Amino acid sequence: MHDFKYKNSELYAEGVPVREIAEKVGTPVYIYSHNTLLRHLNAYKDAFDGQPHIICFALKANSNPAVLRTLAKNGSGADVVSGGELYLALKAGIPAKKIVYAGVGKTDNEIAQALKAGILMFNVESSDEMAAINRVAGSLKVKAPIALRVNPDIDPKTHPYISTGLKESKFGIPIEKALENYRLAKKLPNLEVVGIHKHIGSQITTLQPFVDALKKVIKLINTLRDEGIEIKNIDIGGGLGIPYNDEHPPHPKDLSKAIQPLLKDIGLNIILEPGRSIAGNAGIFVTKVLYKKKHPKKEFVIVDGGMNDLLRPSLYSAFHNVLPLKKNSRKKTRYDIVGPICESGDFLAKERELNSLSQGEMIAVMSTGAYGFTMSSNYNSRPRVAEVMVKGGKFYTVREREKYRDLVRGTKVPDFLK
Ligand code: LLP
């Protein structure tokens, strides 16, 4: 569900015509709906109401400060994977005690930063990392709260690039090695074992992989208990899919219902790390048609937004629906919608039947609120785009479009070149 709907053939973001925003702020631009973000967060809150839990929004999906502030003000915690994300989460007012920190390559500096902030727990991905956290905590004379990220070897049946819980994946500690790593953690003087973590992948559209993975994790928790290793938090990761096209992913309520029988007697604080299912359908990417051209086998629409602004189609062949800002009844044409980047892989949509588009017309690339702006870059020396948040009948620029001078920020030409 989202708040980007047609009224009288014109696409609106909540109560504002998208065209109005694009004309004022320019294109390309990301537009987020405050209402959708909140509704999605509340869906999780309601689904897990009545049992101890924390919703830790995965910042990698969208780390715009206004988005984070929206979620923070409504009780969200954060799942972070870098010092930068930790900084942004804290700056948005997310309490450190609601922050979990995953990622396979945490540096000493990042570990120290998180320890000083007093985060809820590190989701540790290897024994080397465990040793590093123990060492850094020792030097700061604190105890580091840790969970082990276990890899349950479950196929989430999603795109291979976003599957993380398989044996061949770089993430987590293989579940059969978890016990020995927990024993090791128990022995390290500056660590406090407080939890267990798993995340098996992203854009998962069925419940079974969640259930299967959780069963394995609970078996492990029972083994740990038998060994006298008691934990407080079970972090079940993120990964719930969203409808991009004709998928029917489960609702957070369905997820809750499916895993409830497994969790109800376990007496642990449940942590969830949704990213896409909160932000994905809360955002659109608006871009303008610059040119059209017909090749013998293809008809192209060249727009002002490219793979540097929205990478998902190029990187994962991801499908994003494309809608005109104004509905019309022009004849249907099959287009490849491509960007201005000098790469054949630069496309936003392929073989898409649309009412024919004209130069200067604007289109919305839907479901781009997650992994849209956060994966954007300056490739081809293109300033990164603006971001806008809509609330009711008003809109706010929540990130200015970069300027050319931003392209040289921090760079230096050595004296010998002057
Ligand atoms: N927790 C951990 C440890 C993760 O690695 C991820 C995503 C999440 C939570 C959030 O997952 P979500 O609820 O958003 O599925 N760039 C890719 C997605 C990469 C996801 C990486 N990890 C894409 O655009 O599809």
Coordinates of C-alpha atoms and ligand atoms in Angstrom, one line a residue:
M1 CA 0.0 0.0 0.0
H2 CA 1.2 3.5 -0.7
D3 CA 0.1 7.1 -1.1
F4 CA 1.0 7.6 -4.8
K5 CA -2.4 7.5 -6.5
Y6 CA -4.1 9.1 -9.5
K7 CA -6.8 11.7 -8.9
N8 CA -8.5 13.0 -12.1
S9 CA -5.8 11.3 -14.2
E10 CA -3.0 13.1 -12.4
L11 CA -0.5 11.3 -10.1
Y12 CA -0.4 12.6 -6.6
A13 CA 2.0 12.0 -3.7
E14 CA -0.5 12.2 -0.8
G15 CA -2.3 15.5 -1.4
V16 CA 0.3 17.0 -3.8
P17 CA 0.4 16.6 -7.6
V18 CA 3.8 15.0 -8.3
R19 CA 4.1 17.4 -11.3
E20 CA 4.0 20.3 -9.0
I21 CA 6.9 19.0 -7.0
A22 CA 9.0 18.1 -10.0
E23 CA 8.4 21.5 -11.6
K24 CA 9.5 23.2 -8.4
V25 CA 12.4 21.0 -7.4
G26 CA 13.5 19.8 -10.9
T27 CA 14.2 16.3 -12.1
P28 CA 15.4 13.7 -11.4
V29 CA 14.0 13.6 -7.9
Y30 CA 13.1 11.1 -5.2
I31 CA 9.8 11.7 -3.5
Y32 CA 8.8 10.1 -0.2
S33 CA 5.4 9.9 1.5
H34 CA 5.5 10.5 5.2
N35 CA 2.2 8.8 5.6
T36 CA 3.3 5.6 3.9
L37 CA 6.5 5.4 6.0
L38 CA 4.4 5.7 9.2
R39 CA 1.8 3.2 8.0
H40 CA 4.5 0.6 7.2
L41 CA 6.3 1.1 10.6
N42 CA 2.9 0.9 12.4
A43 CA 2.1 -2.3 10.6
Y44 CA 5.2 -3.9 12.2
K45 CA 4.4 -2.3 15.6
D46 CA 0.8 -3.6 15.5
A47 CA 1.9 -7.1 14.3
F48 CA 4.3 -7.6 17.2
D49 CA 2.2 -5.7 19.8
G50 CA 1.9 -7.4 23.1
Q51 CA 5.4 -8.9 23.2
P52 CA 8.7 -7.3 23.9
H53 CA 10.2 -6.2 20.5
I54 CA 12.2 -3.5 18.8
I55 CA 11.7 -2.6 15.1
C56 CA 15.2 -1.7 13.9
F57 CA 14.8 0.0 10.5
A58 CA 17.7 -1.0 8.2
L59 CA 19.3 2.3 7.3
K60 CA 20.9 0.8 4.1
A61 CA 17.4 1.0 2.5
N62 CA 17.1 4.7 3.1
S63 CA 19.1 7.0 5.3
N64 CA 17.7 10.4 4.5
P65 CA 17.7 12.3 7.8
A66 CA 14.0 13.3 7.4
V67 CA 13.0 9.7 6.8
L68 CA 15.0 8.6 9.8
R69 CA 13.5 11.3 11.9
T70 CA 10.0 10.2 10.9
L71 CA 10.7 6.7 12.0
A72 CA 12.7 7.7 15.1
K73 CA 9.8 9.9 16.4
N74 CA 7.6 7.0 16.1
G75 CA 9.6 4.6 18.1
S76 CA 11.9 2.9 15.5
G77 CA 15.3 1.7 16.3
A78 CA 18.0 1.1 13.7
D79 CA 20.0 -1.6 12.1
V80 CA 23.3 -0.1 11.0
V81 CA 26.3 -1.5 9.1
S82 CA 28.8 1.3 9.2
G83 CA 30.1 4.2 11.3
G84 CA 28.3 6.5 8.8
E85 CA 24.9 4.8 9.4
L86 CA 25.5 4.8 13.2
Y87 CA 26.2 8.5 13.0
L88 CA 23.0 9.2 11.0
A89 CA 20.9 7.0 13.3
L90 CA 22.1 8.8 16.4
K91 CA 21.8 12.2 14.8
A92 CA 18.1 11.4 13.9
G93 CA 17.5 10.8 17.6
I94 CA 17.3 7.0 17.6
P95 CA 18.3 5.9 21.1
A96 CA 21.6 3.9 21.2
K97 CA 19.8 1.2 23.1
K98 CA 17.7 0.6 20.0
I99 CA 20.6 0.2 17.6
V100 CA 22.1 -3.0 16.4
Y101 CA 25.2 -3.2 14.3
A102 CA 25.8 -5.8 11.6
G103 CA 28.3 -6.1 8.7
V104 CA 31.2 -8.4 8.0
G105 CA 33.9 -5.7 8.0
K106 CA 33.6 -3.5 11.1
T107 CA 36.8 -1.5 11.7
D108 CA 38.4 -0.7 15.1
N109 CA 37.3 2.9 14.8
E110 CA 33.7 1.9 14.0
I111 CA 33.6 -0.6 16.9
A112 CA 34.9 2.1 19.3
Q113 CA 32.4 4.6 18.0
A114 CA 29.5 2.1 18.7
L115 CA 30.9 1.1 22.1
K116 CA 31.1 4.8 23.1
A117 CA 27.5 5.4 21.9
G118 CA 26.3 2.4 24.0
I119 CA 24.5 0.4 21.3
L120 CA 22.2 -2.5 22.1
M121 CA 24.4 -5.1 20.4
F122 CA 26.9 -5.9 17.8
N123 CA 25.8 -8.6 15.4
V124 CA 29.1 -10.4 15.0
E125 CA 29.9 -12.1 11.7
S126 CA 33.2 -13.9 12.4
S127 CA 35.5 -15.1 15.2
D128 CA 38.2 -12.6 14.0
E129 CA 35.6 -9.8 14.5
M130 CA 34.8 -11.2 17.9
A131 CA 38.4 -10.9 18.9
A132 CA 38.6 -7.4 17.5
I133 CA 35.5 -6.3 19.5
N134 CA 36.9 -7.9 22.7
R135 CA 40.2 -6.0 22.2
V136 CA 38.7 -2.6 21.5
A137 CA 36.2 -3.0 24.4
G138 CA 39.1 -3.9 26.6
S139 CA 41.0 -0.8 25.6
L140 CA 38.0 1.3 26.4
K141 CA 37.4 -0.6 29.7
V142 CA 33.8 -1.5 28.8
K143 CA 32.0 -4.8 28.0
A144 CA 30.7 -5.1 24.5
P145 CA 27.2 -6.6 24.1
I146 CA 27.2 -9.1 21.3
A147 CA 25.0 -11.4 19.3
L148 CA 26.4 -13.9 16.8
R149 CA 25.0 -13.6 13.3
V150 CA 24.4 -17.2 12.4
N151 CA 24.0 -18.4 8.9
P152 CA 21.2 -21.0 8.9
D153 CA 21.8 -22.2 5.3
I154 CA 18.3 -21.4 4.1
D155 CA 17.4 -20.5 0.5
P156 CA 15.2 -17.4 0.6
K157 CA 14.3 -18.0 -3.1
T158 CA 15.2 -14.4 -4.1
H159 CA 17.8 -12.8 -6.3
P160 CA 21.2 -14.4 -5.7
Y161 CA 22.8 -11.0 -5.0
I162 CA 20.4 -10.4 -2.1
S163 CA 20.4 -13.9 -0.7
T164 CA 22.6 -13.9 2.4
G165 CA 21.8 -17.0 4.4
L166 CA 23.2 -19.7 2.1
K167 CA 26.3 -21.8 2.9
E168 CA 28.3 -20.0 0.1
S169 CA 27.5 -16.6 1.4
K170 CA 30.1 -14.4 3.1
F171 CA 27.6 -13.4 5.9
G172 CA 27.4 -14.7 9.4
I173 CA 28.9 -17.8 11.1
P174 CA 27.8 -21.2 9.7
I175 CA 25.2 -22.5 12.1
E176 CA 27.1 -25.7 12.8
K177 CA 30.0 -23.5 14.0
A178 CA 27.9 -21.3 16.2
L179 CA 28.1 -23.3 19.4
E180 CA 31.9 -23.3 19.4
N181 CA 31.9 -19.5 18.7
Y182 CA 29.5 -18.9 21.5
R183 CA 31.7 -20.8 23.9
L184 CA 34.7 -18.7 22.7
A185 CA 32.7 -15.5 23.2
K186 CA 31.8 -16.6 26.7
K187 CA 35.5 -16.9 27.5
L188 CA 36.5 -13.5 26.2
P189 CA 36.6 -11.1 29.2
N190 CA 35.3 -7.9 27.5
L191 CA 32.3 -9.4 25.7
E192 CA 28.8 -10.0 27.1
V193 CA 26.7 -12.4 25.1
V194 CA 23.2 -10.9 24.8
G195 CA 21.7 -12.3 21.6
I196 CA 21.5 -14.2 18.4
H197 CA 21.0 -12.8 14.9
K198 CA 20.0 -14.1 11.5
H199 CA 19.1 -12.4 8.2
I200 CA 18.6 -14.7 5.3
G201 CA 18.0 -12.3 2.4
S202 CA 15.9 -9.6 1.0
Q203 CA 12.7 -9.3 -1.1
I204 CA 11.4 -12.6 0.3
T205 CA 7.8 -13.2 -0.8
T206 CA 6.9 -16.4 1.1
L207 CA 6.9 -17.2 4.8
Q208 CA 8.5 -20.6 4.7
P209 CA 12.1 -19.5 4.6
F210 CA 11.5 -17.3 7.7
V211 CA 10.0 -20.2 9.5
D212 CA 12.6 -22.7 8.5
A213 CA 15.5 -20.4 9.4
L214 CA 13.9 -19.5 12.8
K215 CA 13.4 -23.2 13.6
K216 CA 17.1 -23.8 13.2
V217 CA 18.0 -20.8 15.3
I218 CA 15.6 -21.8 18.1
K219 CA 17.2 -25.3 18.1
L220 CA 20.5 -23.5 18.6
I221 CA 19.1 -21.3 21.4
N222 CA 18.0 -24.4 23.3
T223 CA 21.5 -26.0 22.9
L224 CA 23.0 -22.8 24.2
R225 CA 20.6 -22.8 27.2
D226 CA 21.7 -26.4 28.0
E227 CA 25.2 -25.1 28.1
G228 CA 24.3 -22.3 30.4
I229 CA 24.6 -19.6 27.8
E230 CA 21.5 -17.4 28.2
I231 CA 20.7 -14.7 25.8
K232 CA 18.1 -11.8 25.9
N233 CA 17.5 -10.9 22.2
I234 CA 16.6 -12.8 19.2
D235 CA 17.1 -10.7 16.0
I236 CA 15.3 -12.2 13.1
G237 CA 16.6 -9.7 10.5
G238 CA 14.7 -8.1 7.7
G239 CA 13.8 -9.3 4.3
L240 CA 10.1 -9.1 3.9
G241 CA 9.4 -8.4 0.2
I242 CA 7.1 -5.8 -1.3
P243 CA 4.9 -5.7 -4.4
Y244 CA 7.0 -4.2 -7.2
N245 CA 4.9 -5.8 -9.9
D246 CA 2.5 -8.6 -9.3
E247 CA 4.1 -10.2 -6.2
H248 CA 1.9 -10.7 -3.1
P249 CA 4.3 -10.7 -0.3
P250 CA 3.2 -11.5 3.3
H251 CA 2.1 -8.6 5.5
P252 CA 4.1 -8.1 8.8
K253 CA 0.9 -9.5 10.5
D254 CA 1.3 -12.8 8.5
L255 CA 5.0 -13.0 9.4
S256 CA 4.1 -12.5 13.1
K257 CA 1.4 -15.1 12.9
A258 CA 3.7 -17.6 11.2
I259 CA 6.5 -17.3 13.7
Q260 CA 4.4 -16.7 16.8
P261 CA 4.1 -20.4 17.7
L262 CA 7.9 -20.6 17.6
L263 CA 8.6 -17.5 19.7
K264 CA 5.8 -17.4 22.2
D265 CA 7.4 -19.4 24.9
I266 CA 11.0 -18.4 24.3
G267 CA 10.9 -15.4 26.5
L268 CA 13.2 -13.2 24.5
N269 CA 13.1 -9.7 23.2
I270 CA 12.4 -9.9 19.4
I271 CA 14.3 -7.6 17.1
L272 CA 13.3 -7.1 13.5
E273 CA 15.3 -5.3 10.8
P274 CA 12.9 -4.3 8.0
G275 CA 14.2 -1.9 5.4
R276 CA 12.5 -2.4 2.0
S277 CA 9.1 -3.2 3.5
I278 CA 9.0 0.1 5.3
A279 CA 10.7 2.4 2.8
G280 CA 10.3 0.7 -0.6
N281 CA 6.8 1.7 -1.5
A282 CA 7.1 5.0 0.4
G283 CA 9.1 6.5 -2.4
I284 CA 9.1 7.2 -6.2
F285 CA 11.7 8.4 -8.6
V286 CA 10.6 11.1 -11.0
T287 CA 12.5 11.7 -14.2
K288 CA 11.9 13.6 -17.4
V289 CA 11.9 12.4 -21.0
L290 CA 14.8 14.2 -22.9
Y291 CA 14.7 12.4 -26.2
K292 CA 13.2 9.6 -28.1
K293 CA 14.8 7.5 -30.7
K294 CA 13.9 4.5 -32.9
H295 CA 16.4 1.8 -33.8
P296 CA 15.4 -1.0 -36.1
K297 CA 14.6 -3.3 -33.3
K298 CA 13.9 -1.0 -30.4
E299 CA 12.3 2.2 -29.4
F300 CA 14.1 4.1 -26.8
V301 CA 13.1 6.9 -24.4
I302 CA 16.0 8.7 -23.0
V303 CA 15.4 10.2 -19.6
D304 CA 17.4 12.5 -17.3
G305 CA 17.7 9.9 -14.6
G306 CA 20.3 7.1 -15.0
M307 CA 21.8 4.1 -13.3
N308 CA 23.9 6.3 -11.1
D309 CA 20.6 7.7 -9.6
L310 CA 18.7 4.4 -9.5
L311 CA 20.9 1.3 -9.8
R312 CA 18.5 -1.5 -9.1
P313 CA 17.4 -2.2 -12.7
S314 CA 21.0 -2.4 -14.0
L315 CA 22.4 -4.3 -11.1
Y316 CA 19.6 -6.9 -10.4
S317 CA 17.5 -6.5 -13.5
A318 CA 14.9 -5.3 -11.0
F319 CA 11.4 -4.4 -12.2
H320 CA 10.0 -1.1 -11.2
N321 CA 6.6 0.0 -12.5
V322 CA 6.7 3.2 -14.6
L323 CA 3.8 5.5 -14.6
P324 CA 3.1 8.8 -16.5
L325 CA 2.4 11.8 -14.2
K326 CA -0.7 12.4 -16.3
K327 CA -2.7 9.4 -17.5
N328 CA -3.6 9.6 -21.2
S329 CA -5.0 7.5 -23.9
R330 CA -2.3 7.8 -26.5
K331 CA -1.4 4.7 -28.4
K332 CA 0.6 2.0 -26.6
T333 CA 4.2 1.8 -27.5
R334 CA 6.9 -0.7 -26.3
Y335 CA 9.9 1.2 -24.9
D336 CA 13.2 0.8 -23.3
I337 CA 13.6 3.6 -20.8
V338 CA 17.2 4.4 -20.6
G339 CA 19.4 7.0 -18.9
P340 CA 22.2 9.3 -20.1
I341 CA 25.1 7.2 -18.7
C342 CA 27.6 5.9 -21.1
E343 CA 26.9 2.2 -20.4
S344 CA 24.7 -0.2 -22.2
G345 CA 23.5 -1.4 -18.8
D346 CA 22.1 2.0 -18.0
F347 CA 18.3 1.4 -18.1
L348 CA 15.4 2.0 -15.8
A349 CA 12.9 -0.3 -17.6
K350 CA 13.0 -2.6 -20.6
E351 CA 10.3 -3.6 -23.1
R352 CA 7.7 -1.6 -21.3
E353 CA 4.3 -1.0 -22.9
L354 CA 3.3 2.6 -22.2
N355 CA 1.0 5.2 -23.7
S356 CA 3.4 6.9 -26.0
L357 CA 5.6 9.4 -24.2
S358 CA 6.6 12.8 -25.5
Q359 CA 9.6 14.9 -25.0
G360 CA 9.5 16.9 -21.8
E361 CA 7.0 14.6 -20.2
M362 CA 7.7 13.3 -16.7
I363 CA 7.4 9.7 -15.5
A364 CA 7.4 8.1 -12.1
V365 CA 9.5 5.1 -11.4
M366 CA 7.6 3.4 -8.6
S367 CA 8.7 1.6 -5.4
T368 CA 12.1 3.3 -5.2
G369 CA 12.0 4.4 -1.6
A370 CA 14.4 1.6 -0.6
Y371 CA 17.8 1.1 -2.1
G372 CA 17.2 4.0 -4.5
F373 CA 19.1 7.1 -3.3
T374 CA 21.3 5.1 -0.9
M375 CA 22.8 3.2 -3.8
S376 CA 23.2 6.3 -6.0
S377 CA 26.6 7.6 -7.0
N378 CA 28.3 10.4 -8.9
Y379 CA 29.2 8.2 -11.9
N380 CA 29.7 10.2 -15.1
S381 CA 30.2 13.1 -12.7
R382 CA 26.5 13.6 -12.2
P383 CA 25.5 15.5 -9.0
R384 CA 23.3 13.4 -6.8
V385 CA 19.6 14.2 -7.0
A386 CA 17.3 16.0 -4.7
E387 CA 15.0 14.2 -2.2
V388 CA 11.5 15.5 -1.2
M389 CA 9.2 14.4 1.6
V390 CA 5.4 14.9 1.2
K391 CA 3.1 15.2 4.2
G392 CA -0.5 15.7 3.5
G393 CA -0.9 18.7 1.2
K394 CA 2.7 20.0 1.6
F395 CA 6.1 19.0 0.5
Y396 CA 9.6 19.7 1.8
T397 CA 13.0 19.4 0.1
V398 CA 14.8 17.0 2.5
R399 CA 18.0 16.9 0.4
E400 CA 19.2 19.6 -1.9
R401 CA 20.3 18.5 -5.4
E402 CA 24.1 18.5 -5.4
K403 CA 25.9 21.2 -7.2
Y404 CA 28.9 21.0 -9.5
R405 CA 31.1 22.3 -6.8
D406 CA 30.2 19.2 -4.7
L407 CA 32.0 17.2 -7.4
V408 CA 35.3 18.6 -6.3
R409 CA 34.6 18.8 -2.6
G410 CA 37.6 17.5 -0.7
T411 CA 39.7 17.0 -3.8
K412 CA 43.2 18.7 -4.1
V413 CA 45.4 19.3 -7.1
P414 CA 49.1 18.9 -5.9
D415 CA 51.4 21.9 -6.3
F416 CA 53.4 20.2 -9.0
L417 CA 50.4 20.3 -11.2
K418 CA 49.7 24.0 -10.7
Ligands
LLP1 N1 19.4 -6.7 8.1 C1 20.5 -7.1 7.5 C2 21.6 -7.7 8.3 C3 20.6 -6.9 6.1 O1 21.7 -7.3 5.5 C4 19.6 -6.3 5.4 C5 19.7 -6.1 3.9 C6 18.4 -5.9 6.1 C7 18.3 -6.2 7.5 C8 17.2 -5.3 5.4 O2 16.6 -6.1 4.5 P1 15.2 -5.7 3.8 O3 14.2 -5.7 4.9 O4 15.4 -4.3 3.2 O5 15.0 -6.7 2.8 N2 20.4 -3.5 -2.5 C9 19.5 -4.7 -2.6 C10 19.1 -5.1 -1.2 C11 20.3 -5.5 -0.3 C12 19.8 -5.9 1.0 C13 21.0 -6.1 1.9 N3 20.7 -6.4 3.3 C14 18.3 -4.3 -3.4 O6 18.2 -3.2 -3.9 O7 17.4 -5.1 -3.6

